[in-house]
Amino acid sequence: MAVFCGVAVGIKVWDADSVTAQHEARHRHQVTATTVSKAEGRLPARFAGASEATARAFWEYPASVPHTDTIAVTPNTPVGRTVTLWVDDSGTMSTAPHSRGDRALQAAAAGACAMGVVALSAGLVVRLRLRRVETRSLAHWDEEWERVEPRWSGRLRRDSGADDD
């Protein structure tokens, strides 16, 4: 049951992400920008110790519509260097569309989470049910033992009564 639910959730997430990625791919464009200032500052290390800096850059998108903004570049990038970046339909900086690998990873993670939630929930239900059954069983055993123990042991149970001195 948990595997079935995990697969179903993974497929749903894949489908939803694929639609989003198709939309992103239609509305995001790769352009070439030219730096108009020297790279400044260093941002913290991101991947395998690679540092980034920022520089002002200029690009045109859509055709003949100028844009200038601060972008992330490698340290020591000189003025006039071309840099590739992603923009939306209006020419504003954006991120790259999600890749097939990103979508697959997200779908697998969602499916695994769903599978784990279902499995843990089922385990909790079974545990609570077994605890309830065990509690009833032990209570019933105690009642039976109260009736059988005096005869089985050969001792008479001393109950409070008239000859209790």
Short mmCIF file of C-alpha atoms in Angstrom, two decimals:
data_model
loop_
_atom_site.label_atom_id
_atom_site.label_comp_id
_atom_site.label_asym_id
_atom_site.label_seq_id
_atom_site.Cartn_x
_atom_site.Cartn_y
_atom_site.Cartn_z
CA MET A 1 0.00 0.00 0.00
CA ALA A 2 2.80 2.40 0.93
CA VAL A 3 4.70 1.68 -2.29
CA PHE A 4 1.54 2.21 -4.36
CA CYS A 5 0.88 5.57 -2.66
CA GLY A 6 4.52 6.61 -3.08
CA VAL A 7 4.47 5.80 -6.79
CA ALA A 8 1.14 7.62 -7.26
CA VAL A 9 2.43 10.76 -5.53
CA GLY A 10 5.70 10.62 -7.49
CA ILE A 11 3.81 10.41 -10.79
CA LYS A 12 1.53 13.31 -9.83
CA VAL A 13 4.50 15.49 -8.84
CA TRP A 14 6.33 14.57 -12.08
CA ASP A 15 3.28 15.52 -14.16
CA ALA A 16 2.78 18.83 -12.34
CA ASP A 17 6.48 19.72 -12.56
CA SER A 18 6.56 18.82 -16.25
CA VAL A 19 3.71 21.22 -16.99
CA THR A 20 5.48 23.95 -15.00
CA ALA A 21 8.78 23.25 -16.76
CA GLN A 22 7.11 23.47 -20.19
CA HIS A 23 5.62 26.81 -19.22
CA GLU A 24 9.00 28.03 -17.94
CA ALA A 25 10.74 26.86 -21.12
CA ARG A 26 8.31 28.90 -23.27
CA HIS A 27 8.76 32.04 -21.16
CA ARG A 28 12.45 32.00 -20.24
CA HIS A 29 15.21 32.86 -22.64
CA GLN A 30 18.98 32.69 -22.60
CA VAL A 31 20.71 35.96 -23.50
CA THR A 32 24.25 37.22 -23.63
CA ALA A 33 24.99 40.11 -21.30
CA THR A 34 28.12 42.27 -21.27
CA THR A 35 29.67 43.40 -17.99
CA VAL A 36 29.89 47.18 -17.65
CA SER A 37 31.75 47.22 -14.33
CA LYS A 38 34.54 45.20 -12.76
CA ALA A 39 33.57 42.29 -10.53
CA GLU A 40 33.28 43.34 -6.90
CA GLY A 41 33.08 41.47 -3.63
CA ARG A 42 32.93 37.80 -3.07
CA LEU A 43 29.83 35.92 -2.18
CA PRO A 44 30.20 32.86 0.07
CA ALA A 45 31.44 29.61 -1.47
CA ARG A 46 28.61 27.67 -3.11
CA PHE A 47 29.75 24.58 -4.90
CA ALA A 48 33.08 22.89 -4.24
CA GLY A 49 34.61 26.13 -2.98
CA ALA A 50 33.82 28.20 -6.09
CA SER A 51 33.28 31.81 -5.07
CA GLU A 52 31.20 34.37 -6.88
CA ALA A 53 31.32 38.11 -7.18
CA THR A 54 28.89 40.64 -8.63
CA ALA A 55 29.16 43.06 -11.53
CA ARG A 56 26.80 45.36 -13.42
CA ALA A 57 25.83 43.99 -16.81
CA PHE A 58 23.91 45.16 -19.87
CA TRP A 59 21.71 43.10 -22.21
CA GLU A 60 18.87 43.61 -24.65
CA TYR A 61 15.71 41.52 -24.56
CA PRO A 62 13.32 41.63 -26.27
CA ALA A 63 15.18 43.03 -29.24
CA SER A 64 16.32 46.63 -28.71
CA VAL A 65 14.95 46.82 -25.13
CA PRO A 66 17.95 47.62 -22.90
CA HIS A 67 18.36 46.19 -19.39
CA THR A 68 21.05 46.77 -16.77
CA ASP A 69 21.30 44.90 -13.49
CA THR A 70 23.79 43.39 -11.06
CA ILE A 71 24.57 39.76 -11.86
CA ALA A 72 26.68 37.02 -10.31
CA VAL A 73 30.03 36.50 -12.05
CA THR A 74 33.29 34.77 -11.31
CA PRO A 75 35.79 36.80 -9.28
CA ASN A 76 38.04 39.16 -11.26
CA THR A 77 35.69 39.32 -14.27
CA PRO A 78 36.84 42.30 -16.36
CA VAL A 79 34.67 45.00 -17.93
CA GLY A 80 33.40 43.96 -21.37
CA ARG A 81 33.24 40.20 -20.66
CA THR A 82 30.19 38.43 -22.06
CA VAL A 83 28.10 36.35 -19.66
CA THR A 84 25.16 34.11 -20.44
CA LEU A 85 22.05 34.52 -18.28
CA TRP A 86 18.36 33.63 -18.26
CA VAL A 87 15.61 36.25 -18.56
CA ASP A 88 11.81 36.15 -18.68
CA ASP A 89 9.62 37.48 -21.50
CA SER A 90 10.03 41.08 -20.31
CA GLY A 91 13.84 40.79 -20.16
CA THR A 92 14.06 40.67 -16.34
CA MET A 93 16.65 38.28 -14.91
CA SER A 94 15.28 34.86 -14.06
CA THR A 95 16.45 31.32 -13.42
CA ALA A 96 16.91 28.51 -15.92
CA PRO A 97 13.91 26.23 -16.50
CA HIS A 98 13.96 23.13 -14.31
CA SER A 99 15.85 20.29 -15.94
CA ARG A 100 14.55 16.76 -16.38
CA GLY A 101 16.92 15.60 -13.65
CA ASP A 102 15.62 18.21 -11.19
CA ARG A 103 12.05 17.15 -11.88
CA ALA A 104 12.91 13.46 -11.50
CA LEU A 105 14.67 14.10 -8.19
CA GLN A 106 11.75 16.13 -6.86
CA ALA A 107 9.22 13.47 -7.93
CA ALA A 108 11.30 10.69 -6.35
CA ALA A 109 11.67 12.64 -3.11
CA ALA A 110 7.93 13.36 -2.93
CA GLY A 111 7.13 9.70 -3.64
CA ALA A 112 9.58 8.52 -0.98
CA CYS A 113 8.11 10.93 1.57
CA ALA A 114 4.57 9.78 0.80
CA MET A 115 5.63 6.16 1.06
CA GLY A 116 7.30 6.82 4.41
CA VAL A 117 4.27 8.67 5.78
CA VAL A 118 1.91 5.86 4.77
CA ALA A 119 4.21 3.16 6.15
CA LEU A 120 4.71 4.99 9.46
CA SER A 121 1.00 5.70 9.77
CA ALA A 122 0.12 2.07 9.13
CA GLY A 123 2.72 0.97 11.67
CA LEU A 124 1.29 3.35 14.25
CA VAL A 125 -2.25 2.07 13.66
CA VAL A 126 -1.10 -1.54 14.01
CA ARG A 127 0.83 -0.73 17.18
CA LEU A 128 -2.14 1.05 18.77
CA ARG A 129 -4.47 -1.79 17.81
CA LEU A 130 -2.12 -4.42 19.22
CA ARG A 131 -1.75 -2.44 22.42
CA ARG A 132 -5.54 -2.31 22.81
CA VAL A 133 -5.87 -6.04 22.13
CA GLU A 134 -3.09 -6.82 24.61
CA THR A 135 -4.66 -4.62 27.29
CA ARG A 136 -8.01 -6.38 26.90
CA SER A 137 -6.34 -9.79 26.84
CA LEU A 138 -4.38 -9.12 30.03
CA ALA A 139 -7.47 -7.76 31.79
CA HIS A 140 -9.40 -10.89 30.80
CA TRP A 141 -6.51 -13.09 31.96
CA ASP A 142 -6.49 -11.30 35.35
CA GLU A 143 -10.22 -11.94 35.75
CA GLU A 144 -9.81 -15.63 34.94
CA TRP A 145 -6.81 -15.93 37.24
CA GLU A 146 -8.83 -14.45 40.11
CA ARG A 147 -11.35 -17.28 39.68
CA VAL A 148 -8.89 -20.13 39.04
CA GLU A 149 -5.92 -19.32 41.30
CA PRO A 150 -7.52 -20.29 44.67
CA ARG A 151 -8.50 -23.73 43.36
CA TRP A 152 -5.29 -24.24 41.40
CA SER A 153 -2.99 -23.34 44.31
CA GLY A 154 -5.02 -25.12 46.96
CA ARG A 155 -5.30 -21.98 49.06
CA LEU A 156 -8.54 -20.45 49.89
CA ARG A 157 -8.78 -16.82 49.15
CA ARG A 158 -9.41 -14.81 52.21
CA ASP A 159 -12.07 -12.29 51.39
CA SER A 160 -13.42 -9.77 53.80
CA GLY A 161 -16.53 -11.17 55.33
CA ALA A 162 -18.36 -12.09 58.55
CA ASP A 163 -15.63 -14.27 60.11
CA ASP A 164 -12.85 -11.77 59.37
CA ASP A 165 -11.28 -11.27 62.81
#
